[in-house]
C-alpha positions as a Markdown table, in Angstrom:
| # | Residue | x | y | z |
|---|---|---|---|---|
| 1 | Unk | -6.1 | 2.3 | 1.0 |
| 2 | Unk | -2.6 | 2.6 | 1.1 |
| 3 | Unk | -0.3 | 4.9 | -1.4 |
| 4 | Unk | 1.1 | 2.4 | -4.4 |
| 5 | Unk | 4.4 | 1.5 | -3.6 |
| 6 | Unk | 4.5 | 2.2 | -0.1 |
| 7 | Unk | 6.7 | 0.5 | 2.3 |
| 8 | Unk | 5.2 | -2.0 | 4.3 |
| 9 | Unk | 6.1 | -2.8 | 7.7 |
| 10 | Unk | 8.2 | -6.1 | 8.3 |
| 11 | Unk | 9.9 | -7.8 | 10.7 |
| 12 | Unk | 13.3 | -7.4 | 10.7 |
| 13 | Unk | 13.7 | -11.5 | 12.0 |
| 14 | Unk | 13.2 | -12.4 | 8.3 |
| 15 | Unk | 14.9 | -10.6 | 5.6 |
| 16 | Unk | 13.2 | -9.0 | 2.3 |
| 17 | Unk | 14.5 | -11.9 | -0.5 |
| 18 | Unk | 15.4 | -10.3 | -3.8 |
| 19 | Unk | 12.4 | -10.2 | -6.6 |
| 20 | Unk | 14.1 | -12.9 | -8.0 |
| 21 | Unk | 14.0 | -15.0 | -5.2 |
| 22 | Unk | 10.6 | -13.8 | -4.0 |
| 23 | Unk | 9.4 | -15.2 | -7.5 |
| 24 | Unk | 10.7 | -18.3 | -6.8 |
| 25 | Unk | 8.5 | -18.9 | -4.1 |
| 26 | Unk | 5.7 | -18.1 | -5.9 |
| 27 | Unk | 4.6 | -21.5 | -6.6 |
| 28 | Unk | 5.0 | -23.1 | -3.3 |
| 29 | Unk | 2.6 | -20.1 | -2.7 |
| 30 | Unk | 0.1 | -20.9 | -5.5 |
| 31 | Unk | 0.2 | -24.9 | -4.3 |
| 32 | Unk | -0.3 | -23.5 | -0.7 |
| 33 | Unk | -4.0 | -21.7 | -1.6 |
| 34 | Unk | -4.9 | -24.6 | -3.6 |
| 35 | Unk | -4.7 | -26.7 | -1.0 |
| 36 | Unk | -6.5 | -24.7 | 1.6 |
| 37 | Unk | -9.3 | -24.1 | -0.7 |
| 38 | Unk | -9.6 | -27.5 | -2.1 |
| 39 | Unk | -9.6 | -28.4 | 1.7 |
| 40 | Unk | -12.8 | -26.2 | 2.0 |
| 41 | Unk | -11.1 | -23.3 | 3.3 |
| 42 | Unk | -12.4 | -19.7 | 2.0 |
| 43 | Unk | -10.2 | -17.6 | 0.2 |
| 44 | Unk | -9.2 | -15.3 | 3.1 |
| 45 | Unk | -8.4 | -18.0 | 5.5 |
| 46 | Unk | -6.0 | -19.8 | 2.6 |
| 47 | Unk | -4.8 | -16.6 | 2.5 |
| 48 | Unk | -3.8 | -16.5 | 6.2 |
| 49 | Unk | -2.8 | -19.7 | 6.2 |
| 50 | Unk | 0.1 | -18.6 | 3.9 |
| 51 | Unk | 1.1 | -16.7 | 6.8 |
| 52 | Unk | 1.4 | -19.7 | 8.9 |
| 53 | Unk | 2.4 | -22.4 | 6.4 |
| 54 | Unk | 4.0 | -20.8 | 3.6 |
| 55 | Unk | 7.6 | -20.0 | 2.8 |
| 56 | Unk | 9.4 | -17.9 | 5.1 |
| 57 | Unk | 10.2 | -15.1 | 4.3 |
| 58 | Unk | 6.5 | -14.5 | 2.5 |
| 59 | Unk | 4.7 | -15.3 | 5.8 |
| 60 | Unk | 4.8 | -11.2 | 7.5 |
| 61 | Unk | 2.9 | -10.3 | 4.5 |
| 62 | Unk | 0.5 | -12.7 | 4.7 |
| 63 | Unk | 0.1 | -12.2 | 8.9 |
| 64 | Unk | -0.9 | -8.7 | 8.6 |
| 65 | Unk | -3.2 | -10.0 | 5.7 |
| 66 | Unk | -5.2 | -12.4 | 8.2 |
| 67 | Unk | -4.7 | -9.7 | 11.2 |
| 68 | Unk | -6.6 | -6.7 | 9.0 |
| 69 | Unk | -9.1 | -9.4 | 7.2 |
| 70 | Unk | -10.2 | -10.6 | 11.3 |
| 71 | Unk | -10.0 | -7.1 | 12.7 |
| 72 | Unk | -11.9 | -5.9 | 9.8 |
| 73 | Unk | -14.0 | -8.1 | 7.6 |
| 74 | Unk | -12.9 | -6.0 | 4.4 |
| 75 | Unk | -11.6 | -9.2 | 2.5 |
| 76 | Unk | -11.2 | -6.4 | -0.5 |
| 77 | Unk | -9.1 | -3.7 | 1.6 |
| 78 | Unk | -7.1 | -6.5 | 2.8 |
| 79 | Unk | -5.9 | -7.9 | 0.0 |
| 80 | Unk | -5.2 | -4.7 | -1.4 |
| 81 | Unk | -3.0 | -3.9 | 1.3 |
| 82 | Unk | -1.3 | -7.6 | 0.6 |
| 83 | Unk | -1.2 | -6.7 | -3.2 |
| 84 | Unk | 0.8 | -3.4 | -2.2 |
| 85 | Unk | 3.1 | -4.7 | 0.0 |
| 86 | Unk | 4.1 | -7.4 | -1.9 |
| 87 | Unk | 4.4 | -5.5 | -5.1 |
| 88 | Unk | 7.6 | -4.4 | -6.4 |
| 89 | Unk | 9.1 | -1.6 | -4.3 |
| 90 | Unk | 10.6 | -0.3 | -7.9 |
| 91 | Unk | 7.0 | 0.0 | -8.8 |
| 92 | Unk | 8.3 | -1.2 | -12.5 |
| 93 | Unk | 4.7 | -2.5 | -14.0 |
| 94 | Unk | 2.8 | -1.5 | -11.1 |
| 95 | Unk | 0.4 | 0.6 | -13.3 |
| 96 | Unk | -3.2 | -0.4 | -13.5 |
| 97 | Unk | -4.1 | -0.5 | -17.3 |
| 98 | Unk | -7.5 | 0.2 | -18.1 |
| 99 | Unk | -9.9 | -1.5 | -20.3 |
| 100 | Unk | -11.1 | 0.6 | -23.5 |
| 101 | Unk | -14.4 | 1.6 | -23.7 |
| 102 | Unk | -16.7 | -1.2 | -25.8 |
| 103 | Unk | -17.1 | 1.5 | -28.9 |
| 104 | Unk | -13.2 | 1.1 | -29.0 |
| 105 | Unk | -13.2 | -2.4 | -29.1 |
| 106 | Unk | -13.9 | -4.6 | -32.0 |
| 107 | Unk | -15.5 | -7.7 | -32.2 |
């Protein structure tokens, strides 16, 4: 699995938009997997679709997604690798939080 916030490979054809702007496509993203699963389509192949369909400058992620989850079958260790590299390269918020212990929590 690779190191959090490590640099992904990209094309240079298509630039890296800013976090803002990547958050703006967000939705078209969301709508995009929606879709492809209410059209029947697992998870992992909506997925790749977003590399084919999706906004621009998104789509290298979601390529290497669909290359790793055919070359590999590890739906898991793909979409880790697609969590890291579309994380923020800052790493601001990046931190796993873990869930107390059931003796900590009250009902």
């Amino acid at each position: 699995m690779p190191a959090p916030c490590s640099a992904s490979v990209r094309s240079s054809a298509v630039p890296l938009p800013s976090l803002r702007e990547r958050g703006e496509l967000w939705p078209d993203v969301v709508d995009d997997l929606a879709s492809g699963v209410r059209a029947g389509l697992s998870l992992p192949e909506a997925l790749t679709r977003v590399g084919e369909r999706g906004p621009v400058p998104l789509r290298p992620d979601f390529i290497v997604f669909g290359a790793r989850y055919q070359r590999t079958g590890r739906f898991g260790d793909a979409l880790d690798e697609l969590k890291v590299a579309l994380a923020d390269p800052t790493c601001h918020g990046g931190r796993r939080t873990s869930t107390p212990p059931d003796r900590y929590v009250r009902a």
